[in-house]
Amino acid sequence: IYTLSLHDALPIYAQELSDAGYTDQARQLLEFAVSCHVDNSSIYTQLAAIYQTGGNLSGILQLQEAAAQLAPFPQKIILEKLKSFQP
């Protein structure tokens, strides 16, 4: 039996919400995950894409600041992925 951790389930659920047109709810879920310091890079890239689509460039900068607070290994990966969302 395979169990899905919250770490892995949050970005999957957020993507399903976004695909169904519930972008605002997906954004809220992803922002919650970031506030809990979840270190899954998909959370940060999905949220950055939502911010970019909505023109929220300051949100992307806030994501970079949040990622900088993570442990070194996930921090490096997440910050590298977020570079593609810079203006």
Short mmCIF file of C-alpha atoms in Angstrom, two decimals:
data_model
loop_
_atom_site.label_atom_id
_atom_site.label_comp_id
_atom_site.label_asym_id
_atom_site.label_seq_id
_atom_site.Cartn_x
_atom_site.Cartn_y
_atom_site.Cartn_z
CA ILE A 1 0.00 0.00 0.00
CA TYR A 2 1.33 3.40 -0.99
CA THR A 3 0.62 6.34 1.25
CA LEU A 4 1.06 9.89 0.08
CA SER A 5 2.62 12.34 2.50
CA LEU A 6 1.26 15.83 2.94
CA HIS A 7 4.58 17.04 1.52
CA ASP A 8 3.74 15.30 -1.76
CA ALA A 9 -0.05 15.65 -1.69
CA LEU A 10 -0.25 19.44 -1.42
CA PRO A 11 1.23 20.27 -4.84
CA ILE A 12 -0.81 17.50 -6.50
CA TYR A 13 -4.04 18.78 -4.98
CA ALA A 14 -3.13 22.38 -5.84
CA GLN A 15 -2.49 21.39 -9.46
CA GLU A 16 -5.88 19.64 -9.61
CA LEU A 17 -7.55 22.76 -8.23
CA SER A 18 -5.77 24.96 -10.73
CA ASP A 19 -6.58 22.66 -13.65
CA ALA A 20 -10.27 22.77 -12.64
CA GLY A 21 -10.23 26.57 -12.68
CA TYR A 22 -9.91 27.09 -8.94
CA THR A 23 -6.72 29.10 -9.16
CA ASP A 24 -7.45 31.26 -6.14
CA GLN A 25 -7.97 28.18 -3.96
CA ALA A 26 -4.81 26.61 -5.36
CA ARG A 27 -2.91 29.81 -4.56
CA GLN A 28 -4.23 29.79 -0.98
CA LEU A 29 -3.25 26.15 -0.50
CA LEU A 30 0.24 26.73 -1.87
CA GLU A 31 0.71 29.86 0.24
CA PHE A 32 -0.27 27.81 3.28
CA ALA A 33 2.34 25.18 2.36
CA VAL A 34 5.03 27.86 2.02
CA SER A 35 4.03 29.33 5.40
CA CYS A 36 4.55 25.85 6.90
CA HIS A 37 8.04 25.72 5.37
CA VAL A 38 7.26 22.71 3.20
CA ASP A 39 10.36 22.16 1.08
CA ASN A 40 8.79 20.60 -2.02
CA SER A 41 10.01 22.58 -5.04
CA SER A 42 6.74 21.97 -6.91
CA ILE A 43 4.94 24.09 -4.34
CA TYR A 44 7.21 27.04 -5.01
CA THR A 45 7.20 26.72 -8.80
CA GLN A 46 3.42 26.30 -8.99
CA LEU A 47 2.87 29.31 -6.78
CA ALA A 48 5.43 31.34 -8.75
CA ALA A 49 3.57 30.48 -11.96
CA ILE A 50 0.28 31.64 -10.44
CA TYR A 51 1.93 34.86 -9.28
CA GLN A 52 3.53 35.41 -12.67
CA THR A 53 0.26 34.87 -14.52
CA GLY A 54 -1.45 37.32 -12.19
CA GLY A 55 1.36 39.87 -12.48
CA ASN A 56 2.32 39.52 -8.82
CA LEU A 57 6.07 39.94 -9.15
CA SER A 58 6.46 40.90 -5.49
CA GLY A 59 4.96 37.51 -4.63
CA ILE A 60 7.79 35.84 -6.51
CA LEU A 61 10.32 37.85 -4.52
CA GLN A 62 8.58 36.79 -1.30
CA LEU A 63 8.83 33.17 -2.43
CA GLN A 64 12.56 33.58 -2.91
CA GLU A 65 12.83 35.02 0.59
CA ALA A 66 10.83 32.12 2.02
CA ALA A 67 12.96 29.58 0.14
CA ALA A 68 16.11 31.20 1.48
CA GLN A 69 14.95 30.21 4.99
CA LEU A 70 14.88 26.49 4.14
CA ALA A 71 17.62 23.93 4.78
CA PRO A 72 20.56 24.24 2.35
CA PHE A 73 19.81 21.30 0.07
CA PRO A 74 16.19 22.07 -0.85
CA GLN A 75 16.93 25.79 -0.68
CA LYS A 76 19.47 25.61 -3.50
CA ILE A 77 17.15 23.60 -5.76
CA ILE A 78 14.11 25.77 -5.10
CA LEU A 79 15.98 29.06 -5.57
CA GLU A 80 17.44 27.79 -8.83
CA LYS A 81 13.97 26.90 -10.13
CA LEU A 82 12.55 30.26 -9.05
CA LYS A 83 15.14 32.10 -11.17
CA SER A 84 13.10 31.30 -14.27
CA PHE A 85 10.20 33.35 -12.88
CA GLN A 86 12.14 36.57 -12.41
CA PRO A 87 11.10 39.57 -14.53
#
